Short mmCIF file of C-alpha atoms and ligand atoms in Angstrom, two decimals:
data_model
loop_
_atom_site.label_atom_id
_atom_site.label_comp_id
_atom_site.label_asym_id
_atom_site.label_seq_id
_atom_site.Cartn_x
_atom_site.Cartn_y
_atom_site.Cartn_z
CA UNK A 1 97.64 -0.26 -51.25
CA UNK A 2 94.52 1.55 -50.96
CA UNK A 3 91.45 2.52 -53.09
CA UNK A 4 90.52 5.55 -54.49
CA UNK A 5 88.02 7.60 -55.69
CA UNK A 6 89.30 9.47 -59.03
CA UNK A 7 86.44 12.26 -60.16
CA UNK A 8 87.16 13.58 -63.44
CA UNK A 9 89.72 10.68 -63.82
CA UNK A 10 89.10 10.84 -67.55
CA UNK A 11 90.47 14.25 -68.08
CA UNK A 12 93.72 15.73 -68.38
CA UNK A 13 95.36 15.68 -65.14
CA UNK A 14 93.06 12.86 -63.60
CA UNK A 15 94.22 10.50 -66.12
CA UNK A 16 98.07 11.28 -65.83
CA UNK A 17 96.82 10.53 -62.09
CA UNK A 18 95.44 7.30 -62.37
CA UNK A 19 98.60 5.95 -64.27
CA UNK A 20 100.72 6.87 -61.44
CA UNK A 21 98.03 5.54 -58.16
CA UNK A 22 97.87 1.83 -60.75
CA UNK A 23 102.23 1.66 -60.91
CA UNK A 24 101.90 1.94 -57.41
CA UNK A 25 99.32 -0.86 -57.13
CA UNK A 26 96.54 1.10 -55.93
CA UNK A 27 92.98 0.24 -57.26
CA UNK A 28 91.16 3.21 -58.89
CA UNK A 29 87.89 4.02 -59.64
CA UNK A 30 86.85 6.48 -62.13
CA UNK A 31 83.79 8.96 -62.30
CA UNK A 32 83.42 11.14 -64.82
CA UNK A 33 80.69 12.38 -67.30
CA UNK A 34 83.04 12.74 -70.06
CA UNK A 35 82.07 16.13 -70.72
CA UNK A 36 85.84 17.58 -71.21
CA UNK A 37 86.98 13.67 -71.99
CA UNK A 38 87.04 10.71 -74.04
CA UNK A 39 86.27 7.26 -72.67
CA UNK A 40 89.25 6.10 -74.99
CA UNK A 41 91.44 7.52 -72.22
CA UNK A 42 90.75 3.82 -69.97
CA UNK A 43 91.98 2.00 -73.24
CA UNK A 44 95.12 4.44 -73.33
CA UNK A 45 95.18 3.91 -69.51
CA UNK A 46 95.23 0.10 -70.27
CA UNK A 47 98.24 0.14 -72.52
CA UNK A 48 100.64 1.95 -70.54
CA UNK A 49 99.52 0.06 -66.88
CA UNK A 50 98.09 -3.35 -68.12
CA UNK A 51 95.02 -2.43 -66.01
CA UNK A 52 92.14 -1.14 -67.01
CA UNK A 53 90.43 0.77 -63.65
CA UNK A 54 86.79 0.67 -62.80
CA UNK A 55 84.92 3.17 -64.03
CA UNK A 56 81.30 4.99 -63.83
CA UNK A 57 80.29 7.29 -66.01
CA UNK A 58 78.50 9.65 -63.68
CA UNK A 59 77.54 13.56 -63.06
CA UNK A 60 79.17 14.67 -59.59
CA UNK A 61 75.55 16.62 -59.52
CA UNK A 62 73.61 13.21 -59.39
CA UNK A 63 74.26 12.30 -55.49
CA UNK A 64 72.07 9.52 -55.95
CA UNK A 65 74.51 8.34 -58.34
CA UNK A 66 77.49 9.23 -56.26
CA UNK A 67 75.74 7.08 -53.33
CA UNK A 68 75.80 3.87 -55.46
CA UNK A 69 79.40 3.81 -56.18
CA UNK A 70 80.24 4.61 -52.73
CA UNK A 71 77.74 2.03 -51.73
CA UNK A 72 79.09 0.08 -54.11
CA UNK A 73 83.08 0.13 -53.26
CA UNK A 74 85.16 0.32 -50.32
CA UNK A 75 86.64 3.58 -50.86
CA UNK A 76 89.56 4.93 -48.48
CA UNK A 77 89.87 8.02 -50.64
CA UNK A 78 88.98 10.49 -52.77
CA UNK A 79 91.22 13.20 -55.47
CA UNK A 80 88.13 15.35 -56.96
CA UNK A 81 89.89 16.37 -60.42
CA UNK A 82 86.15 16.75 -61.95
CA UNK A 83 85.24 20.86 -62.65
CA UNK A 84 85.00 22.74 -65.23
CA UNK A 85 87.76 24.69 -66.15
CA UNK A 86 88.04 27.88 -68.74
CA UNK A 87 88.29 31.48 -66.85
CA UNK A 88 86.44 33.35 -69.86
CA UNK A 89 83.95 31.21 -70.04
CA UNK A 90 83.24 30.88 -66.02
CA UNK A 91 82.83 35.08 -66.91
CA UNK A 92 80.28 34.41 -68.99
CA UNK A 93 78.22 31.73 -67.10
CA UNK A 94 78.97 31.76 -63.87
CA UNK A 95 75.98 29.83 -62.62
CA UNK A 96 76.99 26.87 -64.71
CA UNK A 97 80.09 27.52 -63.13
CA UNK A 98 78.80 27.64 -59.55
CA UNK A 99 76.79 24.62 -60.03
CA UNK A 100 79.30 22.11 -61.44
CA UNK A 101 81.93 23.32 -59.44
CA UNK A 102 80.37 24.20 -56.00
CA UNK A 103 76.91 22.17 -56.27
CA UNK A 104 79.01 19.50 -57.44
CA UNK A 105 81.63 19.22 -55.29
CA UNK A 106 78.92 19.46 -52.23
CA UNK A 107 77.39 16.59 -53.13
CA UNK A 108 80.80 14.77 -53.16
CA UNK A 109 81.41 15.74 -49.71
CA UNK A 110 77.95 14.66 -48.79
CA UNK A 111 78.36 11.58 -50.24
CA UNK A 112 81.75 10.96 -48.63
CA UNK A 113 80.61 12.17 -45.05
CA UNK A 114 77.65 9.57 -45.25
CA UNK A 115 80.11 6.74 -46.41
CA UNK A 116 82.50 8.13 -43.46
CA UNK A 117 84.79 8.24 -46.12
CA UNK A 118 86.67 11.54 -44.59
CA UNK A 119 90.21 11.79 -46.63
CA UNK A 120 90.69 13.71 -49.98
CA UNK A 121 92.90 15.84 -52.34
CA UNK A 122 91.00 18.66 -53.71
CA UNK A 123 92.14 20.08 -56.84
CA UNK A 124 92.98 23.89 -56.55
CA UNK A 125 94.85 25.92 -58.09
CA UNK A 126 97.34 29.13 -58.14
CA UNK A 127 94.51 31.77 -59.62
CA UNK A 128 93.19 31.42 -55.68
CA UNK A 129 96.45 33.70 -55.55
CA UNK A 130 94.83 36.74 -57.77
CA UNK A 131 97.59 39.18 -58.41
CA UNK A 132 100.34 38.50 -56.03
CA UNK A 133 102.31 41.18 -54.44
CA UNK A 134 106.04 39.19 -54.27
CA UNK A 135 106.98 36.05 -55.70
CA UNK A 136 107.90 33.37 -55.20
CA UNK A 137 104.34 32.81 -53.64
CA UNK A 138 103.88 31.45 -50.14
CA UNK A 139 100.63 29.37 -49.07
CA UNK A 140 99.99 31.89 -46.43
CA UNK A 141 100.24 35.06 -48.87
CA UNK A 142 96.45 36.31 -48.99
CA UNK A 143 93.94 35.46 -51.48
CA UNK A 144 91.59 36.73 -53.52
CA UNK A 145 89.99 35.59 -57.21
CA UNK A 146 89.38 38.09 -60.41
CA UNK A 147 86.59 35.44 -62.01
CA UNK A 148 83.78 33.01 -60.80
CA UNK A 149 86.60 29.75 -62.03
CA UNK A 150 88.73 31.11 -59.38
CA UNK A 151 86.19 31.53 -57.27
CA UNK A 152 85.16 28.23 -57.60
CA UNK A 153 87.98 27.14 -56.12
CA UNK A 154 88.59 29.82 -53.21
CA UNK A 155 85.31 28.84 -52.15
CA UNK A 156 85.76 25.07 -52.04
CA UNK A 157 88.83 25.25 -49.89
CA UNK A 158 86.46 27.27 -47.70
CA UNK A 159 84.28 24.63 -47.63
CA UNK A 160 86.43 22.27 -47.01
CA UNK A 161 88.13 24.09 -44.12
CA UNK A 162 84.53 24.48 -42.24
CA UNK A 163 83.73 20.58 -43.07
CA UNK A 164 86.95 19.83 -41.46
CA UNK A 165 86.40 22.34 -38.14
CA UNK A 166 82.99 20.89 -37.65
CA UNK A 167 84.87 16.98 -37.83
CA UNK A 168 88.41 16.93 -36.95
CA UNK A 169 88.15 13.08 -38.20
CA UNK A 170 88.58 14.74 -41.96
CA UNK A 171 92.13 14.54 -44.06
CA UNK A 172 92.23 17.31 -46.29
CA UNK A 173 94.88 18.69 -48.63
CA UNK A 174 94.38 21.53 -51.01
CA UNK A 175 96.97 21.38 -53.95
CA UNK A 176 97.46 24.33 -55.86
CA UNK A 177 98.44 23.91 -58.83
CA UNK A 178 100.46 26.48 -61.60
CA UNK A 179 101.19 25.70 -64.85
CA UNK A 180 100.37 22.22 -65.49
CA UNK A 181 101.61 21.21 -69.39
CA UNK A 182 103.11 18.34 -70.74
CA UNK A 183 102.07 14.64 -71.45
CA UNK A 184 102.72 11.08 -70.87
CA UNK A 185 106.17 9.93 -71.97
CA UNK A 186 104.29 7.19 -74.36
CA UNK A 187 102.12 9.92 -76.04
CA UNK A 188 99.03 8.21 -75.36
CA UNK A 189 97.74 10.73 -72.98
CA UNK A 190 97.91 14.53 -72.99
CA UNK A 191 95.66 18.00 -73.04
CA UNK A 192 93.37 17.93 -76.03
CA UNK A 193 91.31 21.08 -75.64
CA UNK A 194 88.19 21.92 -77.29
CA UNK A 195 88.30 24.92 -80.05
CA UNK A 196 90.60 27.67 -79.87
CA UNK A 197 93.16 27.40 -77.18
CA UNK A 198 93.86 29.65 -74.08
CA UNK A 199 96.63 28.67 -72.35
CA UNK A 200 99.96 28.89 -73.87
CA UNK A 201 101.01 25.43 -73.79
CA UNK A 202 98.25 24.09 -76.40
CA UNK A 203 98.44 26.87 -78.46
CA UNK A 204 101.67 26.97 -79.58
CA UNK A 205 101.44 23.06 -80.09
CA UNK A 206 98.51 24.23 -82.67
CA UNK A 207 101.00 26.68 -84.13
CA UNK A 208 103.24 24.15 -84.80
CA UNK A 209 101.27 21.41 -86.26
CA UNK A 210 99.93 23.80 -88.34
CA UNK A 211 96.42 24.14 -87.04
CA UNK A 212 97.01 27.91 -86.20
CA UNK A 213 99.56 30.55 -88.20
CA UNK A 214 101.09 32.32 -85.08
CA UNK A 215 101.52 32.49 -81.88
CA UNK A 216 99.95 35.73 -80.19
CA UNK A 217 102.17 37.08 -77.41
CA UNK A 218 99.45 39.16 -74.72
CA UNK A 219 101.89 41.92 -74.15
CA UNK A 220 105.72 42.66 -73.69
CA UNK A 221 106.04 45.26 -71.34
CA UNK A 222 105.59 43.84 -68.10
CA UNK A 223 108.40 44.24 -65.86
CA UNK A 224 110.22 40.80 -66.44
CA UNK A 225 113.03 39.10 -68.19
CA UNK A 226 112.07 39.97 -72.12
CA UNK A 227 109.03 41.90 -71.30
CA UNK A 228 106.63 38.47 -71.72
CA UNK A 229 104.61 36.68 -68.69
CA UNK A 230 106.03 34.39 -66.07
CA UNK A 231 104.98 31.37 -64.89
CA UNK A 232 105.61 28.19 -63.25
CA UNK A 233 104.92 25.32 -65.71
CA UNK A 234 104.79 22.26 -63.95
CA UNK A 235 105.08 18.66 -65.88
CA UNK A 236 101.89 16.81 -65.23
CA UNK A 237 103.52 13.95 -64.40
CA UNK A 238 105.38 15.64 -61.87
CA UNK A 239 102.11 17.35 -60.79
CA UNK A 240 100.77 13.03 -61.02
CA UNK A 241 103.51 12.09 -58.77
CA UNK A 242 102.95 15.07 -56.10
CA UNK A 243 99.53 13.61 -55.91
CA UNK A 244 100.64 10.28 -55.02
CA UNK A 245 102.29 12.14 -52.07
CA UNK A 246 99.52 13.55 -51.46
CA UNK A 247 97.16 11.06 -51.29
CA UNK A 248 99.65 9.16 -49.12
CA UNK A 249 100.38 11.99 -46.51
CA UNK A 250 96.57 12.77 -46.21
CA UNK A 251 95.88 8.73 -45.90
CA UNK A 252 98.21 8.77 -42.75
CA UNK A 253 97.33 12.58 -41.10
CA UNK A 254 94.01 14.59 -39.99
CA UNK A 255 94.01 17.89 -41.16
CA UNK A 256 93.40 20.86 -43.46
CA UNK A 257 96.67 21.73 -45.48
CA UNK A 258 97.25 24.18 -48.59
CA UNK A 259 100.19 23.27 -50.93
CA UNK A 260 101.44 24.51 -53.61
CA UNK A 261 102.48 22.67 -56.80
CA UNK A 262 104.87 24.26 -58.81
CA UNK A 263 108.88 23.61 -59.59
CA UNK A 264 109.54 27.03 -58.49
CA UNK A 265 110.86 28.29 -61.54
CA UNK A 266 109.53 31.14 -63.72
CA UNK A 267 109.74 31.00 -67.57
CA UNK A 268 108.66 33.92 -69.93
CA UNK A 269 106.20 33.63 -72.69
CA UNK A 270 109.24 33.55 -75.52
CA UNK A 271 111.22 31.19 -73.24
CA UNK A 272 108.51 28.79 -73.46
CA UNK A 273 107.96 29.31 -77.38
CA UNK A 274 111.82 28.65 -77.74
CA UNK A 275 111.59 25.54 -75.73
CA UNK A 276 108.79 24.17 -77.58
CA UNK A 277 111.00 25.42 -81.04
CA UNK A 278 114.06 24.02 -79.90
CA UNK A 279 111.79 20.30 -78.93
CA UNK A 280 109.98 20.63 -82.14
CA UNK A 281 112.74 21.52 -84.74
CA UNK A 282 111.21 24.40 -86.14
CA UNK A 283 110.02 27.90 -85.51
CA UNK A 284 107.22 29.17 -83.76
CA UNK A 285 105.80 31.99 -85.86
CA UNK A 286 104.28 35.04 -83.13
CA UNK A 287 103.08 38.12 -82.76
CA UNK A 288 103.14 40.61 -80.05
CA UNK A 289 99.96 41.96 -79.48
CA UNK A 290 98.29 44.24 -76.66
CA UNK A 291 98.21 42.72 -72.98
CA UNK A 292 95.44 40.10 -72.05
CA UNK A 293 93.05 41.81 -69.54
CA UNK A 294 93.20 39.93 -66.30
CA UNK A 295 96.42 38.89 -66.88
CA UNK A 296 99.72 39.00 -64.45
CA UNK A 297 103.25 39.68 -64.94
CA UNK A 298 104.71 37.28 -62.67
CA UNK A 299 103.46 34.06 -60.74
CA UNK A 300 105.84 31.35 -59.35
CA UNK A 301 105.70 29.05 -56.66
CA UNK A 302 107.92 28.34 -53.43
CA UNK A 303 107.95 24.65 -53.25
CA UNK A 304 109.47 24.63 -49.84
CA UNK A 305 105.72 23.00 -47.84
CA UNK A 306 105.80 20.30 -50.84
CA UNK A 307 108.98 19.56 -50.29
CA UNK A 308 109.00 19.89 -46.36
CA UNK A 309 105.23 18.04 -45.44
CA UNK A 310 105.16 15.80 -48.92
CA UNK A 311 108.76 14.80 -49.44
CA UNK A 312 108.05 15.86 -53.35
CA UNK A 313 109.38 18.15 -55.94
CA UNK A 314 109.11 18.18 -59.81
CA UNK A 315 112.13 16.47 -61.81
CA UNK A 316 110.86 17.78 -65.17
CA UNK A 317 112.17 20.63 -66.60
CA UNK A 318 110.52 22.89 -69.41
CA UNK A 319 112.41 21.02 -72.20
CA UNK A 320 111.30 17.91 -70.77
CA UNK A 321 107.56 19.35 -71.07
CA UNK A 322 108.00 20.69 -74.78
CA UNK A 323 109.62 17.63 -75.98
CA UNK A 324 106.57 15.32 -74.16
CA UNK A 325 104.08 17.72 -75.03
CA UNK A 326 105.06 18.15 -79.28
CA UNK A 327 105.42 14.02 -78.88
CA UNK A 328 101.40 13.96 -77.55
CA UNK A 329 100.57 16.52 -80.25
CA UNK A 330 102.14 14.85 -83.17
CA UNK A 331 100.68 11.64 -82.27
CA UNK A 332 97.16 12.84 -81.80
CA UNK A 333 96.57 15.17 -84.09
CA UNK A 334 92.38 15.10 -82.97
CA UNK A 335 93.09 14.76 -79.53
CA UNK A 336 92.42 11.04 -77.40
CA UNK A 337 90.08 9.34 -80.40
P1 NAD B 401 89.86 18.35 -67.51
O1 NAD B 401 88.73 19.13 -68.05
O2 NAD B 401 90.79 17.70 -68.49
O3 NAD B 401 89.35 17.22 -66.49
C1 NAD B 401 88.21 17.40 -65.70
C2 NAD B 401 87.36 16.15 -65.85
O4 NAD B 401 86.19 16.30 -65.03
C3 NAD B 401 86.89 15.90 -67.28
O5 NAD B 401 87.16 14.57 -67.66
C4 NAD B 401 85.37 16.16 -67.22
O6 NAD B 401 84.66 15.35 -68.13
C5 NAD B 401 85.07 15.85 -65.77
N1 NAD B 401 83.89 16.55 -65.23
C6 NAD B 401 83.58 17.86 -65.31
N2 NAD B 401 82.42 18.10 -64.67
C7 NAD B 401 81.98 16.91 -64.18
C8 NAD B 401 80.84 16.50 -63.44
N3 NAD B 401 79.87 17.36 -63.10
N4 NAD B 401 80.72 15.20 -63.10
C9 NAD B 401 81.65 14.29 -63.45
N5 NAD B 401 82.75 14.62 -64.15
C10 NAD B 401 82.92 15.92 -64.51
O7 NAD B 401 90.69 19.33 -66.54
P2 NAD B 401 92.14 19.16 -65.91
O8 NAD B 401 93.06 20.11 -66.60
O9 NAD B 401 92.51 17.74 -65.82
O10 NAD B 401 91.88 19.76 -64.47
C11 NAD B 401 91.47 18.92 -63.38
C12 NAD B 401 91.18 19.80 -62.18
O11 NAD B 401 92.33 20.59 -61.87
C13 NAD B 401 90.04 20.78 -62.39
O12 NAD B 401 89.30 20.87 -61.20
C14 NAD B 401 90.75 22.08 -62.68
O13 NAD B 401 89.98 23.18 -62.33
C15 NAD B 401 91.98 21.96 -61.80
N6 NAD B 401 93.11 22.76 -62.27
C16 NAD B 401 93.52 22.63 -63.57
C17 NAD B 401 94.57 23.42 -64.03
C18 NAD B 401 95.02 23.32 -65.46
O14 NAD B 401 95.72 24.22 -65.93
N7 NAD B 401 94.73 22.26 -66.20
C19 NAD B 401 95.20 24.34 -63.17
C20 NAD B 401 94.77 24.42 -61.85
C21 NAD B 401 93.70 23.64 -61.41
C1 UD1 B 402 95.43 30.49 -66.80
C2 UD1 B 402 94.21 30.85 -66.00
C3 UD1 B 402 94.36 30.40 -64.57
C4 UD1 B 402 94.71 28.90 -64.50
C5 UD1 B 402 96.00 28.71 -65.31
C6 UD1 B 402 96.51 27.30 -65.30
C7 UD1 B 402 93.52 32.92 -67.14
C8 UD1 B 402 93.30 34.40 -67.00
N1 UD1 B 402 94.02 32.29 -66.06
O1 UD1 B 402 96.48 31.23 -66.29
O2 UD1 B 402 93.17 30.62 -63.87
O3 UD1 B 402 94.88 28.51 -63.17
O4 UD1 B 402 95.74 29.11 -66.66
O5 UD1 B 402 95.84 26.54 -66.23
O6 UD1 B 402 93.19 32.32 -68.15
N2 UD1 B 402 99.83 33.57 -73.45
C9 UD1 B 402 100.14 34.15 -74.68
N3 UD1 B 402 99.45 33.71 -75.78
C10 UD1 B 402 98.50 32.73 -75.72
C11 UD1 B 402 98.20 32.15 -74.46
C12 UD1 B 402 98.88 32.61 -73.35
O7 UD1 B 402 100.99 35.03 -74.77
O8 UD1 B 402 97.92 32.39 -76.76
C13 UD1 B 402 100.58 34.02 -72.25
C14 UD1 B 402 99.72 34.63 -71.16
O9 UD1 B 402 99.59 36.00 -71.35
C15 UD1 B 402 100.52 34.25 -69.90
C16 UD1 B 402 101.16 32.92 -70.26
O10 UD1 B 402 101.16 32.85 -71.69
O11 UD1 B 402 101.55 35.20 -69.68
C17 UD1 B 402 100.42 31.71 -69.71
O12 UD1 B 402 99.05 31.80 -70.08
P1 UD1 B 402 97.99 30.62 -69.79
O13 UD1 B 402 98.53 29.35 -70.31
O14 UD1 B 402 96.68 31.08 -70.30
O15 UD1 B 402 97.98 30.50 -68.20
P2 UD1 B 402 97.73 31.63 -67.08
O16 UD1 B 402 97.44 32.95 -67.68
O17 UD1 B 402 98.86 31.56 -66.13
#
């Protein structure tokens, strides 16, 4: 049993998180400035664990802040969930980008190095990848970024690779993530995004409860199975689980590792609308329209480092997602309130 450190604990993939670190016993403490969040999401995190974690509602860009709760707590590690997240609007301010997500995060290793608290998961994710040549995609294939989001993260697993060659006492794993969608078997937690959607996942769950008409497909001419994108969608409790692992491995190892977190399967665009049909009992009006600039064709993971250094793969599959995520949707039709 150990402690940890959740930043951005109150958002999507924090939360799913902190359900699985409390099954397991572990005590968890929350920061987050409930900027992309609700603070309902510690009730909803009550009701499925029976525990309630500790939480501070504080900016990662206040280290004074970040000092007291390290002061405060006897923390043997940190996941750093808390970011901001949207590509096109990292395009159009970047330095709010830079700051949140690179200011930010430096104060958090700061604040950890001065607490010689030295181990921690660091939320990447598979855009560090830019446009790969072959897939499924290695850790070691070469990466670049196409906006300042993906940037964000290139350049804090560069950060976190110098902070560890300057202190080999560091414990440092960088997850990538893919496609994380889904919910929480109960429906009490889940993605509730602000506005108009831009990942697929969320969008189509609009579509069907009614919020949007159609689905827009970007494209069907890339060279895959119906002509639609490919990706790896990943349950988030699976991607919850593989942070357990994580957080385990990196408690018991010194280090810098990159690993992806995928399920190393591909679905298309249409695959994933007829999933989400199929879950929901209805169909999923589209439209194909031109292709999304910056987008891919293809991008899928090769679990085999997950599997080999973290003893984890994903047991979801994409029905498993659709049916979890249309459960979330219908039950929440204003998101965590
Ligand atoms: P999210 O927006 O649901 O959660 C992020 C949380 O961080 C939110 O609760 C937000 O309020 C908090 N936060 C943001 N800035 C903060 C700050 N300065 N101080 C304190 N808290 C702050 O996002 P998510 O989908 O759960 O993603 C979590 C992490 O995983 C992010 O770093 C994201 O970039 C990364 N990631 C997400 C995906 C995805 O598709 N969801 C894919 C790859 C990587
Ligand atoms: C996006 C982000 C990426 C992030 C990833 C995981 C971009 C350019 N990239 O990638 O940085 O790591 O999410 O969260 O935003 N699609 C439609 N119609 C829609 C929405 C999406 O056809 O309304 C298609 C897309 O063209 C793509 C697939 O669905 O082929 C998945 O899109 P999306 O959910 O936005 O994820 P990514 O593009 O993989």
């Amino acid at each position: 049993m150990a402690t940890i450190l959740v930043t951005g604990g109150c958002g999507y993939i924090g939360s799913h998180t902190c359900v699985e670190l409390i099954n397991l016993h572990h005590d968890v403490i929350i920061v987050d400035n409930l900027y992309n969040s609700s603070i309902k999401v510690l009730d909803r995190i009550k009701e499925i664990t029976g525990v309630k974690p500790k939480f501070y509602q504080v900016d990662i860009l206040d280290r004074a802040a970040l000092d007291q709760v390290f002061a405060e707590n006897k923390i043997d590690a940190v996941i750093h969930f808390a970011g901001y997240k949207a590509v096109g609007e990292s395009v159009a301010i970047p330095l709010t980008y830079y700051k949140n997500n690179i200011s930010g995060s430096i104060n958090l290793y700061e604040a950890m190095a001065k607490a010689n608290v030295k181990t921690i998961v660091f939320s990447s994710s598979a855009t560090v990848y830019g446009d790969p040549a072959s897939v499924p995609i290695k850790e070691d294939f070469p990466l670049s970024t196409t906006n300042p989001y993906g940037t964000t993260k290139l350049y804090n697993e560069q950060i976190l690779k110098d902070v560890y060659v300057s202190d080999a006492e560091w414990s440092i794993l960088l997850l990538r993530y893919f496609n994380p969608i889904g919910a929480h078997k109960s429906g009490l937690l889940g993605e509730t995004p602000n506005g108009i959607p831009n990942n697929l996942l969320p969008y189509i769950a609009q579509v069907a409860t009614g919020k949007r008409e159609f689905l827009r497909v970007w494209g069907n001419d890339y060279d895959t199975v119906d002509g639609t994108g490919v990706r790896d969608y990943i349950h988030v409790v699976d991607l919850a689980l593989g942070h357990i692992k994580a957080i385990e491995y990196a408690l018991g190892h010194k280090g810098v590792e990159c690993i992806n977190l995928g399920t190393g399967n591909g679905y298309s665009v249409l695959q994933v609308k007829d999933a989400f049909a199929k879950a929901a009992k209805m169909e999923i009006p589209y439209q194909i329209m031109d292709r999304r600039p910056g987008d891919i064709a293809t991008c899928y993971a090769d679990t085999t480092k997950a599997k080999e250094l973290l003893g984890w793969s994903a047991r979801y599959d994409i029905d498993d997602m659709c049916q979890d995520a249309w459960n979330f949707a219908q039950k929440n039709p204003n998101g965590i309130e």
